[in-house]
PDB file of C-alpha atoms in Angstrom:
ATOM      1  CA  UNK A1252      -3.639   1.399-105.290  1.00  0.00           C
ATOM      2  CA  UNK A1253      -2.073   2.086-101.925  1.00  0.00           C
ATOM      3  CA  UNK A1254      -0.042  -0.126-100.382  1.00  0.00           C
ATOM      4  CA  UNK A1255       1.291  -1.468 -96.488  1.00  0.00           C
ATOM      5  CA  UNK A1256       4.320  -2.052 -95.436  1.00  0.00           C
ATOM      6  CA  UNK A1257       6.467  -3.123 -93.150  1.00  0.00           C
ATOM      7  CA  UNK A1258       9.997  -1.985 -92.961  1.00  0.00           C
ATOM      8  CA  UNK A1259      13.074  -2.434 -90.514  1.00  0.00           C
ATOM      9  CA  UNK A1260      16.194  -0.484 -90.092  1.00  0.00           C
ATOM     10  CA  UNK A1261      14.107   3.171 -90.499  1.00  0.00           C
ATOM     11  CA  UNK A1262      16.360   5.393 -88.780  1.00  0.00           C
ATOM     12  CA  UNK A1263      18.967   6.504 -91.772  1.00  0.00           C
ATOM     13  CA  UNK A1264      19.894   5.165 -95.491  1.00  0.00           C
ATOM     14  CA  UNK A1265      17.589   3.235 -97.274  1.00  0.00           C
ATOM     15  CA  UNK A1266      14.842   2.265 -94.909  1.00  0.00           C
ATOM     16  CA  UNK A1267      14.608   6.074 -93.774  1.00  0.00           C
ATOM     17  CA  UNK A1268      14.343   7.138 -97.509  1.00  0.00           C
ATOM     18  CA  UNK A1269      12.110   4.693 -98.574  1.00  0.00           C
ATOM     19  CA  UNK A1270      10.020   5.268 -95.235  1.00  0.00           C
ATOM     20  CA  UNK A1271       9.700   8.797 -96.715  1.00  0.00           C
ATOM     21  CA  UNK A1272       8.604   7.880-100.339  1.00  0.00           C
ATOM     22  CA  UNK A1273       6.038   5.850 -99.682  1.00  0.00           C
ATOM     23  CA  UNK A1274       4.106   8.316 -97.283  1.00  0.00           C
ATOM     24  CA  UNK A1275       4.148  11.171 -99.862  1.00  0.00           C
ATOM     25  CA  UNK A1276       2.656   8.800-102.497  1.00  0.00           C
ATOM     26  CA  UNK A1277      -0.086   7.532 -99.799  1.00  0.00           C
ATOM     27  CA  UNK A1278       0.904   4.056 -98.911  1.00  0.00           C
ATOM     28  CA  UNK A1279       0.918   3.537 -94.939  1.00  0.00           C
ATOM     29  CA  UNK A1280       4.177   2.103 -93.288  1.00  0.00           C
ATOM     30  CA  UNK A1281       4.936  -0.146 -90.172  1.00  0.00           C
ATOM     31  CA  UNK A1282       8.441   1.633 -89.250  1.00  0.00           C
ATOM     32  CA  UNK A1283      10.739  -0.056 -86.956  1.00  0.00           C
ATOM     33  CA  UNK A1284      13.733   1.415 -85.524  1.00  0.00           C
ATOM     34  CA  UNK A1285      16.573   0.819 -82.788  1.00  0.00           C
ATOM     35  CA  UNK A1286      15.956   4.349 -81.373  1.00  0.00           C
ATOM     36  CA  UNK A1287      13.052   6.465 -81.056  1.00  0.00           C
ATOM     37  CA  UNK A1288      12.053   9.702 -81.980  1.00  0.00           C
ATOM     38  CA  UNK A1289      13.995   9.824 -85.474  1.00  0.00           C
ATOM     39  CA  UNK A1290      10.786   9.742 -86.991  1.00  0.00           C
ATOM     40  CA  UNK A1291       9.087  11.892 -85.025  1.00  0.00           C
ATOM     41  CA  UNK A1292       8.213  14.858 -87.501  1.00  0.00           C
ATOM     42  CA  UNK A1293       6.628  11.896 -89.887  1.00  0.00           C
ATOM     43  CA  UNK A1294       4.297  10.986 -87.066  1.00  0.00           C
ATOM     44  CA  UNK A1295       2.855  14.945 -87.107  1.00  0.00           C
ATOM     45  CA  UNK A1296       3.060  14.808 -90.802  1.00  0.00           C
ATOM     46  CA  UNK A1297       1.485  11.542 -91.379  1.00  0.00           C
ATOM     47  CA  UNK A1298      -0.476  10.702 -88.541  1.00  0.00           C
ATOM     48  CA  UNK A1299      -2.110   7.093 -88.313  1.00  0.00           C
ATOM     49  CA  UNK A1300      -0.373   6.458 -91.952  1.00  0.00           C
ATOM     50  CA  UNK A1301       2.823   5.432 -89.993  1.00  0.00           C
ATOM     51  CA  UNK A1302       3.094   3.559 -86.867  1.00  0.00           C
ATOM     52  CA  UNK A1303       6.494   3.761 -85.669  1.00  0.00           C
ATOM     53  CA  UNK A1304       8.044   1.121 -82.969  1.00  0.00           C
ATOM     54  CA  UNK A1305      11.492   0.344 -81.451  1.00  0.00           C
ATOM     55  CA  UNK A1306      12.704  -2.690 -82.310  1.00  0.00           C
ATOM     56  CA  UNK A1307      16.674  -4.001 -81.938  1.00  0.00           C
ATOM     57  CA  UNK A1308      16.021  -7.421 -85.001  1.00  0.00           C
ATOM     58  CA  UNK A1309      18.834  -8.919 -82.418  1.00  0.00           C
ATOM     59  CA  UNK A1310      16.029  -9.696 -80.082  1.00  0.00           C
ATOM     60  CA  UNK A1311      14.112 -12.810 -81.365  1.00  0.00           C
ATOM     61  CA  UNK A1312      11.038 -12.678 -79.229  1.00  0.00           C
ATOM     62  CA  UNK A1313      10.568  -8.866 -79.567  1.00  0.00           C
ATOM     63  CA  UNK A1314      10.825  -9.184 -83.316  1.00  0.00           C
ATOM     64  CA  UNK A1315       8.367 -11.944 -83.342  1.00  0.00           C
ATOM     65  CA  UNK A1316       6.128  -9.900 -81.056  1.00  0.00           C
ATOM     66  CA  UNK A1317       5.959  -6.587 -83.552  1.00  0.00           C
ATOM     67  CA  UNK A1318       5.589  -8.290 -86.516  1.00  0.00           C
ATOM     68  CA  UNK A1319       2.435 -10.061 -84.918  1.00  0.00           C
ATOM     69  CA  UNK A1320       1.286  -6.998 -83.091  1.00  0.00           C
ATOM     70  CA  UNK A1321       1.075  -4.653 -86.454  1.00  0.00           C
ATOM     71  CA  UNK A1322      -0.364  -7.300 -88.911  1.00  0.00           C
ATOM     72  CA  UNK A1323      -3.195  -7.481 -85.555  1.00  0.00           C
ATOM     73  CA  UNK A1324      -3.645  -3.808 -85.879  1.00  0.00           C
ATOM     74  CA  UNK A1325      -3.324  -3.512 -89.344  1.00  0.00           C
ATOM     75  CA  UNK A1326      -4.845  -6.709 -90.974  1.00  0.00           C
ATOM     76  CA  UNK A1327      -2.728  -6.785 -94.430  1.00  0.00           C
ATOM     77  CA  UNK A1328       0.761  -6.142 -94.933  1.00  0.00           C
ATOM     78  CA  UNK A1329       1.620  -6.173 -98.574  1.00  0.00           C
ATOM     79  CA  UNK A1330       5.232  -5.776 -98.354  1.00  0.00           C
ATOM     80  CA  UNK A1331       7.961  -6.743 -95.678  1.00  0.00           C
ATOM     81  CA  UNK A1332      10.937  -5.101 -96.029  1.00  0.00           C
ATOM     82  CA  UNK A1333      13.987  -6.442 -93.718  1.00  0.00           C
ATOM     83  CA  UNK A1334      16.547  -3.785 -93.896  1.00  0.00           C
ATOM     84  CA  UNK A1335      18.774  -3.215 -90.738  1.00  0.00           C
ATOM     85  CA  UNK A1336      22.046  -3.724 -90.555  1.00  0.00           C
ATOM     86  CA  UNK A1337      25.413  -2.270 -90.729  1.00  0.00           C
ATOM     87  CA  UNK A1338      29.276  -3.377 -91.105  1.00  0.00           C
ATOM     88  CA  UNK A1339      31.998  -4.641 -88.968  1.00  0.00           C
ATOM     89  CA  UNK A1340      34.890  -2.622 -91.005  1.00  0.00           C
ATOM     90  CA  UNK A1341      37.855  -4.611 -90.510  1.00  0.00           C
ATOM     91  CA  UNK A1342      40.469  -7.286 -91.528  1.00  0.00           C
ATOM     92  CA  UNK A1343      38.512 -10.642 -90.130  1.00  0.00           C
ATOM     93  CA  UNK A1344      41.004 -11.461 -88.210  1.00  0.00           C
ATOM     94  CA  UNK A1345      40.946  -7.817 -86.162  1.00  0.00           C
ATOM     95  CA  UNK A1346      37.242  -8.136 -85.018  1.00  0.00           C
ATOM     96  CA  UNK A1347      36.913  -9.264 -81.670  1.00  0.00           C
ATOM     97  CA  UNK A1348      34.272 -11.940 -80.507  1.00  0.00           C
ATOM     98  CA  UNK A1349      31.644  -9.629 -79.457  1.00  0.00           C
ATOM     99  CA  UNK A1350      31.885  -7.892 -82.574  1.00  0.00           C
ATOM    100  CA  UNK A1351      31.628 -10.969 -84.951  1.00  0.00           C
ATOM    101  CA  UNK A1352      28.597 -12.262 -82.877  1.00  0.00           C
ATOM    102  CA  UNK A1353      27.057  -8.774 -83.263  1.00  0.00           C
ATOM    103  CA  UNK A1354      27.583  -8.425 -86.812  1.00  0.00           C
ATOM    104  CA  UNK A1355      26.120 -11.826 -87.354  1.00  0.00           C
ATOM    105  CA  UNK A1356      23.009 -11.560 -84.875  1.00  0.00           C
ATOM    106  CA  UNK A1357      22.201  -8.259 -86.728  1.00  0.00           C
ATOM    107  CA  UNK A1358      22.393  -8.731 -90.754  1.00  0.00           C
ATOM    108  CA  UNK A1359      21.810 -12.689 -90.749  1.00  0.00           C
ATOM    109  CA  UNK A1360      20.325 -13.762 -87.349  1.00  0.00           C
ATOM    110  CA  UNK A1361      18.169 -10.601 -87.207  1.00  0.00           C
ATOM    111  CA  UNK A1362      17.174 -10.697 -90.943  1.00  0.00           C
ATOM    112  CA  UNK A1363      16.135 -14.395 -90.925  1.00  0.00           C
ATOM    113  CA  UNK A1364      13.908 -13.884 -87.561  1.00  0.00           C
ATOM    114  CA  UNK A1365      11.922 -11.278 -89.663  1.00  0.00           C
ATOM    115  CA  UNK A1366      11.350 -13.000 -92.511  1.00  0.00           C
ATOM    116  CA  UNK A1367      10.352 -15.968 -89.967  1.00  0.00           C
ATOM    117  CA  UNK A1368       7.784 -13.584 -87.868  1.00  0.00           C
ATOM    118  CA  UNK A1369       6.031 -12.607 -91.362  1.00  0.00           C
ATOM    119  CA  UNK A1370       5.810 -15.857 -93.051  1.00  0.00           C
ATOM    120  CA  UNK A1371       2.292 -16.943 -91.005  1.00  0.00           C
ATOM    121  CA  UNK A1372       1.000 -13.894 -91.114  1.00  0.00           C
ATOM    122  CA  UNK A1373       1.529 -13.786 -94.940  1.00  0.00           C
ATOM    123  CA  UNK A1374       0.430 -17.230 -95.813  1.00  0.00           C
ATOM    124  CA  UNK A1375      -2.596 -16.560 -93.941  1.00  0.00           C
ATOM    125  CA  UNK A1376      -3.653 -13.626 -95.625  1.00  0.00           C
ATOM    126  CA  UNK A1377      -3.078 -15.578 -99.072  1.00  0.00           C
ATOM    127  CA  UNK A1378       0.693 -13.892 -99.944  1.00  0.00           C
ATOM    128  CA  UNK A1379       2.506 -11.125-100.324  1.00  0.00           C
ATOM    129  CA  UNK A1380       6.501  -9.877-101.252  1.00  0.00           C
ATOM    130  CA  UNK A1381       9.224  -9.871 -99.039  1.00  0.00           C
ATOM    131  CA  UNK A1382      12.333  -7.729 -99.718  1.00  0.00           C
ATOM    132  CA  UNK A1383      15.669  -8.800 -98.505  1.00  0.00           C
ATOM    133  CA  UNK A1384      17.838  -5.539 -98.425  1.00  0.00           C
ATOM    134  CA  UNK A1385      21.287  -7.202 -99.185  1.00  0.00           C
ATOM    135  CA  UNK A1386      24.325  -5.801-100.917  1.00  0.00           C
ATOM    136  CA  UNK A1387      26.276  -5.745-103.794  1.00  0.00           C
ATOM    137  CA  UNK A1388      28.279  -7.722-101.168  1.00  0.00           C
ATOM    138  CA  UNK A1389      26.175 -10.975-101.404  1.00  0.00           C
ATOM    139  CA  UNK A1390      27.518 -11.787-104.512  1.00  0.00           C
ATOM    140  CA  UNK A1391      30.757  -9.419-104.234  1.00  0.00           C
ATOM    141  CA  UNK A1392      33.547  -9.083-101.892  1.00  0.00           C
ATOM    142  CA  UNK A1393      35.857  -6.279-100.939  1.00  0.00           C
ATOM    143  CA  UNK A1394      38.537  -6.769 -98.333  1.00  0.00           C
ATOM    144  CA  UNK A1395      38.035  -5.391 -94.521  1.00  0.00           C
ATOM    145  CA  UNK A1396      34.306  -6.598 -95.200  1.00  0.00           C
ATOM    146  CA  UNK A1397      34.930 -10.240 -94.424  1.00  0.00           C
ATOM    147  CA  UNK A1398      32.221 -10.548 -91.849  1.00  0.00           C
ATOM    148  CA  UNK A1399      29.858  -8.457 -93.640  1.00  0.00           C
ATOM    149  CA  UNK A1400      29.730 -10.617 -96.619  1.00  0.00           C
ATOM    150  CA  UNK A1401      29.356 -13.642 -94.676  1.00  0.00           C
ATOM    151  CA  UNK A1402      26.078 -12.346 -93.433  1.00  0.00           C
ATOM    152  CA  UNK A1403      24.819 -11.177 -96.759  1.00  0.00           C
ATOM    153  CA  UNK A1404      26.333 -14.499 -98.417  1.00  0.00           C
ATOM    154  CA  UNK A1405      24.533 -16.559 -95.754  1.00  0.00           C
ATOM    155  CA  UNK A1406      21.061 -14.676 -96.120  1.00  0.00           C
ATOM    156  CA  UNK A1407      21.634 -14.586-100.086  1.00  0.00           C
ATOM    157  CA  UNK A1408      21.354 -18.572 -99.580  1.00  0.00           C
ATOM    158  CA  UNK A1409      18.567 -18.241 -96.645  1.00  0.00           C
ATOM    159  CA  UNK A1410      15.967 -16.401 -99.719  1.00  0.00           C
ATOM    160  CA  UNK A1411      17.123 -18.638-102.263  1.00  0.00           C
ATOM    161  CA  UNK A1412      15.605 -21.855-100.486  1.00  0.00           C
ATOM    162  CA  UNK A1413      12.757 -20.091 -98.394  1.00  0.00           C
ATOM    163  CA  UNK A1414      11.072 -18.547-101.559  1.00  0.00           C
ATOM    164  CA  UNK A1415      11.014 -22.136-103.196  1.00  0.00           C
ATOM    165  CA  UNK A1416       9.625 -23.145 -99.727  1.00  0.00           C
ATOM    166  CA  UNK A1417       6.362 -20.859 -99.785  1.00  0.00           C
ATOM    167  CA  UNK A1418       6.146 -20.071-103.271  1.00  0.00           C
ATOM    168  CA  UNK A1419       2.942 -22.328-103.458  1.00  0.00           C
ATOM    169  CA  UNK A1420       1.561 -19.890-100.792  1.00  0.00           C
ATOM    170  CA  UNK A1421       2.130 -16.773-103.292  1.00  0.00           C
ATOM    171  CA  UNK A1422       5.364 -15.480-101.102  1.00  0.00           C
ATOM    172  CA  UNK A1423       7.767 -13.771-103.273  1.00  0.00           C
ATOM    173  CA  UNK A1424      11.016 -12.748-102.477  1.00  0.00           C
ATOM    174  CA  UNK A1425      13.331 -10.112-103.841  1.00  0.00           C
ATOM    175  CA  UNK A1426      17.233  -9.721-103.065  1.00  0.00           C
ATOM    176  CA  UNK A1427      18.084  -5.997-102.913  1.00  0.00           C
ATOM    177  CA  UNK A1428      21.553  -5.347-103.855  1.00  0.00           C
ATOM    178  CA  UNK A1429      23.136  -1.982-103.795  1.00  0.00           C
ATOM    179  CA  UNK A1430      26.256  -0.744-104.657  1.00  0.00           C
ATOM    180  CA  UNK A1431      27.653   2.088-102.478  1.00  0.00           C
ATOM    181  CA  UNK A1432      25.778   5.052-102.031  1.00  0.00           C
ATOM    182  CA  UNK A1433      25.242   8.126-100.371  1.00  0.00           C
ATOM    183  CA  UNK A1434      23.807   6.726 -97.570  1.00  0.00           C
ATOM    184  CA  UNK A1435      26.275   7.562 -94.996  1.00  0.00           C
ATOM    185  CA  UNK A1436      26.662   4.209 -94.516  1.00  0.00           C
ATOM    186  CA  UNK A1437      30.388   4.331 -93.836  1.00  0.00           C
ATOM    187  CA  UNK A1438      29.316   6.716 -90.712  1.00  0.00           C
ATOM    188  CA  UNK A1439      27.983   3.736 -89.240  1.00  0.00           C
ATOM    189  CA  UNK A1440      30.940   1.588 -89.650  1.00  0.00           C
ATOM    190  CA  UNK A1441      32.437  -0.604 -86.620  1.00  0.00           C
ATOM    191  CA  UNK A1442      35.947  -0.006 -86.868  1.00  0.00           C
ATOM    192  CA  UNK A1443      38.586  -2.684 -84.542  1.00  0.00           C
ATOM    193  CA  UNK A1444      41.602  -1.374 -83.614  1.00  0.00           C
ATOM    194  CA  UNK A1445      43.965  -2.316 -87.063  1.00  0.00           C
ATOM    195  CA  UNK A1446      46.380  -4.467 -86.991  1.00  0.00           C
ATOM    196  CA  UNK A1447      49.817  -3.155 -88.480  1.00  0.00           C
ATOM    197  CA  UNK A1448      50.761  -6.311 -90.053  1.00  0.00           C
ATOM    198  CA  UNK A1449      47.833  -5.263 -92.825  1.00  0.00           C
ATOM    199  CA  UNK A1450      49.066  -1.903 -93.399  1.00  0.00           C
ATOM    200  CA  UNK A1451      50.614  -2.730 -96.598  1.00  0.00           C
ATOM    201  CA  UNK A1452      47.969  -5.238 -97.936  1.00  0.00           C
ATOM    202  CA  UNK A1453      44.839  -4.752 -99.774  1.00  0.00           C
ATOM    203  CA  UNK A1454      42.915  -4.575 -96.599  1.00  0.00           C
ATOM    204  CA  UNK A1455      45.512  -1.509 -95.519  1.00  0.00           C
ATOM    205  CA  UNK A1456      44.354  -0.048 -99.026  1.00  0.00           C
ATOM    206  CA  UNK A1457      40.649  -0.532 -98.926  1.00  0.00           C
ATOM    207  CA  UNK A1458      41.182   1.662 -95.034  1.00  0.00           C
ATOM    208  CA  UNK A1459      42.992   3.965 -96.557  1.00  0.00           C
ATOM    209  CA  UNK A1460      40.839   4.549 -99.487  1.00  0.00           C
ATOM    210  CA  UNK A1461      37.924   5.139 -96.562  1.00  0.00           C
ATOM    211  CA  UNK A1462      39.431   7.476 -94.662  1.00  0.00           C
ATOM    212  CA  UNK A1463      40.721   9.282 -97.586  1.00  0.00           C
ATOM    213  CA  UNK A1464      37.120   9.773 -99.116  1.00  0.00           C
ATOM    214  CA  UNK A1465      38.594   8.291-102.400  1.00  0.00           C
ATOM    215  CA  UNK A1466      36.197   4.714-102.846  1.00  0.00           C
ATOM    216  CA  UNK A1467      33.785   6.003-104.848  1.00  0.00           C
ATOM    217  CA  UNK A1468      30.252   6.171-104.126  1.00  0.00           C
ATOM    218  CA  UNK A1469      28.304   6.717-106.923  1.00  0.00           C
ATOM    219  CA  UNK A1470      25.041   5.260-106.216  1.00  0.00           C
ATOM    220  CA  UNK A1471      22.086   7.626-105.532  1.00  0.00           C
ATOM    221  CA  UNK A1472      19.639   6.446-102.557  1.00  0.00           C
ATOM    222  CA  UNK A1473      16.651   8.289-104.061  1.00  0.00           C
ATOM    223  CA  UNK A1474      16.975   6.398-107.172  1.00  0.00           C
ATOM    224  CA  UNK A1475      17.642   3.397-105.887  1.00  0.00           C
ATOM    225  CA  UNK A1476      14.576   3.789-103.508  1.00  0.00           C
ATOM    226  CA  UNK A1477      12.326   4.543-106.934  1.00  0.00           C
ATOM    227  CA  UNK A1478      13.472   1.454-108.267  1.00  0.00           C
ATOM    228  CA  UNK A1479      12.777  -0.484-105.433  1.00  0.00           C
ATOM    229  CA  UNK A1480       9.194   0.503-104.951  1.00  0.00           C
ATOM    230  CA  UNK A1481       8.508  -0.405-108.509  1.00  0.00           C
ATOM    231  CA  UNK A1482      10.134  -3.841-107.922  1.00  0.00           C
ATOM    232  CA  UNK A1483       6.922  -4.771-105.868  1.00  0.00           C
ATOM    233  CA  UNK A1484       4.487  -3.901-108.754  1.00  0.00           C
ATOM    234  CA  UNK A1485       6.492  -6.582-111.125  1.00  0.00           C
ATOM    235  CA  UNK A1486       5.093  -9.816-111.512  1.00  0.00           C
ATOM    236  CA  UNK A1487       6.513 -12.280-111.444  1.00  0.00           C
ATOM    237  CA  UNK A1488       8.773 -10.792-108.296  1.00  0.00           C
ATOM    238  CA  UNK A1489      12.542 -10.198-109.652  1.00  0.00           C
ATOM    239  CA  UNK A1490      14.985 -12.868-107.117  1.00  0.00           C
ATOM    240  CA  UNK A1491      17.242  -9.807-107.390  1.00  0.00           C
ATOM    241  CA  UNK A1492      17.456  -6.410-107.796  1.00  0.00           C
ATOM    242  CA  UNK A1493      21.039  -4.491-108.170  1.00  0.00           C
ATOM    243  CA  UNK A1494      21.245  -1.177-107.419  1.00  0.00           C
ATOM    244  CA  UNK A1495      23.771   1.554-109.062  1.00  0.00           C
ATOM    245  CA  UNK A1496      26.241   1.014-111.910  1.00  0.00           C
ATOM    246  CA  UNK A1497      29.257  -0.168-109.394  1.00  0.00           C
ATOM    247  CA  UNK A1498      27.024  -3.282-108.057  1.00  0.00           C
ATOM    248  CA  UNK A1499      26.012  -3.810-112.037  1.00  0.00           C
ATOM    249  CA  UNK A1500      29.577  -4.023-113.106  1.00  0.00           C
ATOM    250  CA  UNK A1501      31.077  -5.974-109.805  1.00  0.00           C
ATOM    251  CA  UNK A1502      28.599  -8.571-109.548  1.00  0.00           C
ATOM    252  CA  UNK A1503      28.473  -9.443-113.542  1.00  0.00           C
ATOM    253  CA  UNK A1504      32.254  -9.447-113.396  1.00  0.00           C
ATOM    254  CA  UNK A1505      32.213 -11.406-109.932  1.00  0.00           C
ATOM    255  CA  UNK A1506      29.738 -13.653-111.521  1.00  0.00           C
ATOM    256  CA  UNK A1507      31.870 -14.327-115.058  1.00  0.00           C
ATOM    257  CA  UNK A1508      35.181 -14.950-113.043  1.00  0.00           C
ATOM    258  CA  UNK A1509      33.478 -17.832-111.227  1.00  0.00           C
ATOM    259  CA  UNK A1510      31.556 -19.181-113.740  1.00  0.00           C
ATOM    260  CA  UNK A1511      34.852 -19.374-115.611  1.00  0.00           C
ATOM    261  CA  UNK A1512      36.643 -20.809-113.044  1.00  0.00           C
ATOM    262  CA  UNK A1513      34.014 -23.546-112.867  1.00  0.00           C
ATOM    263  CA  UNK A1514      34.063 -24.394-116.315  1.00  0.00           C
ATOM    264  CA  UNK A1515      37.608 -24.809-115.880  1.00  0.00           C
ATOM    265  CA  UNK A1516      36.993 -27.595-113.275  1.00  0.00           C
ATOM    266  CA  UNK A1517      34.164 -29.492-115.471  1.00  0.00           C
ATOM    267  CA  UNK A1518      36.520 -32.735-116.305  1.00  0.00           C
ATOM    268  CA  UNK A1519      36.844 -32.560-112.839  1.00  0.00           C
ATOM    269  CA  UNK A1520      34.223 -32.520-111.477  1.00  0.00           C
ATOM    270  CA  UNK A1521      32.622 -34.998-114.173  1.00  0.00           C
ATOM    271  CA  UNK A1522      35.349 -37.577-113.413  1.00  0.00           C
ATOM    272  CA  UNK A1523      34.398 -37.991-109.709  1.00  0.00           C
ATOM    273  CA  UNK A1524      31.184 -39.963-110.152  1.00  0.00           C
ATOM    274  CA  UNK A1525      30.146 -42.971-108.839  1.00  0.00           C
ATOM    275  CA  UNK A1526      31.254 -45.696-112.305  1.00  0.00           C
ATOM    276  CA  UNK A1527      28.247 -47.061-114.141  1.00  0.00           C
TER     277      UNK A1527
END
């Protein structure tokens, strides 16, 4: 059976792909976008089986106002899907104020408002799934993405609570976490000017290792994007969904390292209770 959705960030990677999936198969999509007309030849493919809007997720009250204006027009969306963002590409302490606020407004701010505008609408219409396009880099972290990761840490730890909040209203959440792919998701990289002083540091390398073309990508957006709409037929929802061999092998090895390292603190930690 055909489903609606509503997706964010439509433009490129991902959200542009998936956008494209789920009109072949039938399903109709609420596309969002920071800048029109990218989707234009899907409008005179598709016609009333995509409404397309402009929407920048940094704005609070137009975010609130789209989400509200196509669940009016539409009556059901099954699936939410809050998927802009980019990266701040930089050492954190080379990103300038504007840029940190950005980053943050976008992936976090912008993320949380859009789960916020759908939650009402959901609940009222008896449930639904909300996907949470994070990263590899919620659980992972590379250096030059310091900001980055602390907005897909923070909304990592924003889904966590929320779905235990509405779960008795039959909200699910899932965490999507890709690895790099072929996206051209470095083209949309913020760059600050570098700082020499990191030249010869891991931060230095991870640049280098950009600009060279030699960090592998080996993650394939069409397959990921399969994967993903299958996710929302799985009951119940999966918390989290990686993406690509690279965000299989970084996150479990992420994962074992501090799980080791907090096994090594257990006496610790067990020592600092109250007495009985």
């Amino acid at each position: 059976m055909s489903k609606t959705w509503f997706i964010t960030g439509t433009s490129s990677g991902l959200g542009r792909e998936l956008t494209e999936k789920l009109l072949a198969r039938g399903d109709r999509v609420a596309a969002t976008l920071r800048k029109t007309g990218a989707l234009d030849h899907l409008l005179a493919q598709y016609g009333d089986r995509l409404w397309v809007e402009q929407l920048d997720v940094t704005d609070t009250r137009a975010v609130h106002e789209v989400v509200g204006r196509v669940f009016a027009q539409w009556g059901r969306i099954d699936v939410v899907v809050s998927n802009a963002g980019y990266a701040v590409f930089g050492a954190g302490e080379e990103a300038d104020d504007d840029q940190i606020r950005h980053q943050i407004d976008t992936n976090l701010i912008g993320s949380i408002q859009v789960i916020r505008a759908a939650l009402p609408h959901l609940r009222r219409q008896g449930g639904g799934r909300i996907l949470q396009v994070s990263s590899e880099g919620g659980q992972t972290t590379y250096p030059n993405f310091s900001l980055y990761h602390a907005t897909k840490w923070g909304i990592e730890g924003f889904v966590e609570a929320v779905a235990q909040e509405v779960a008795p209203f039959n909200i699910e959440f899932t965490l999507v976490e890709p690895g790099p792919a072929k996206t051209g998701f470095a083209g949309g990289l913020v760059t600050p000017p570098p700082m020499a002083v990191y030249d010869q540091t891991p931060a230095g390398d991870m640049r280098r290792a950009l600009v060279d073309e030699t960090f592998a990508i080996l993650g394939d957006p069409v397959k990921m994007v399969r994967e993903i709409m299958a996710s929302v037929d799985r009951s119940p929802a999966p918390r989290r969904l990686a993406l690509g061999s690279q965000a299989y092998d970084h996150i479990h090895a992420a994962l074992t390292q501090r799980l080791d390292a907090l096994e090594g603190q257990k006496s610790i930690a067990l020592s600092t209770d109250v007495d009985s």
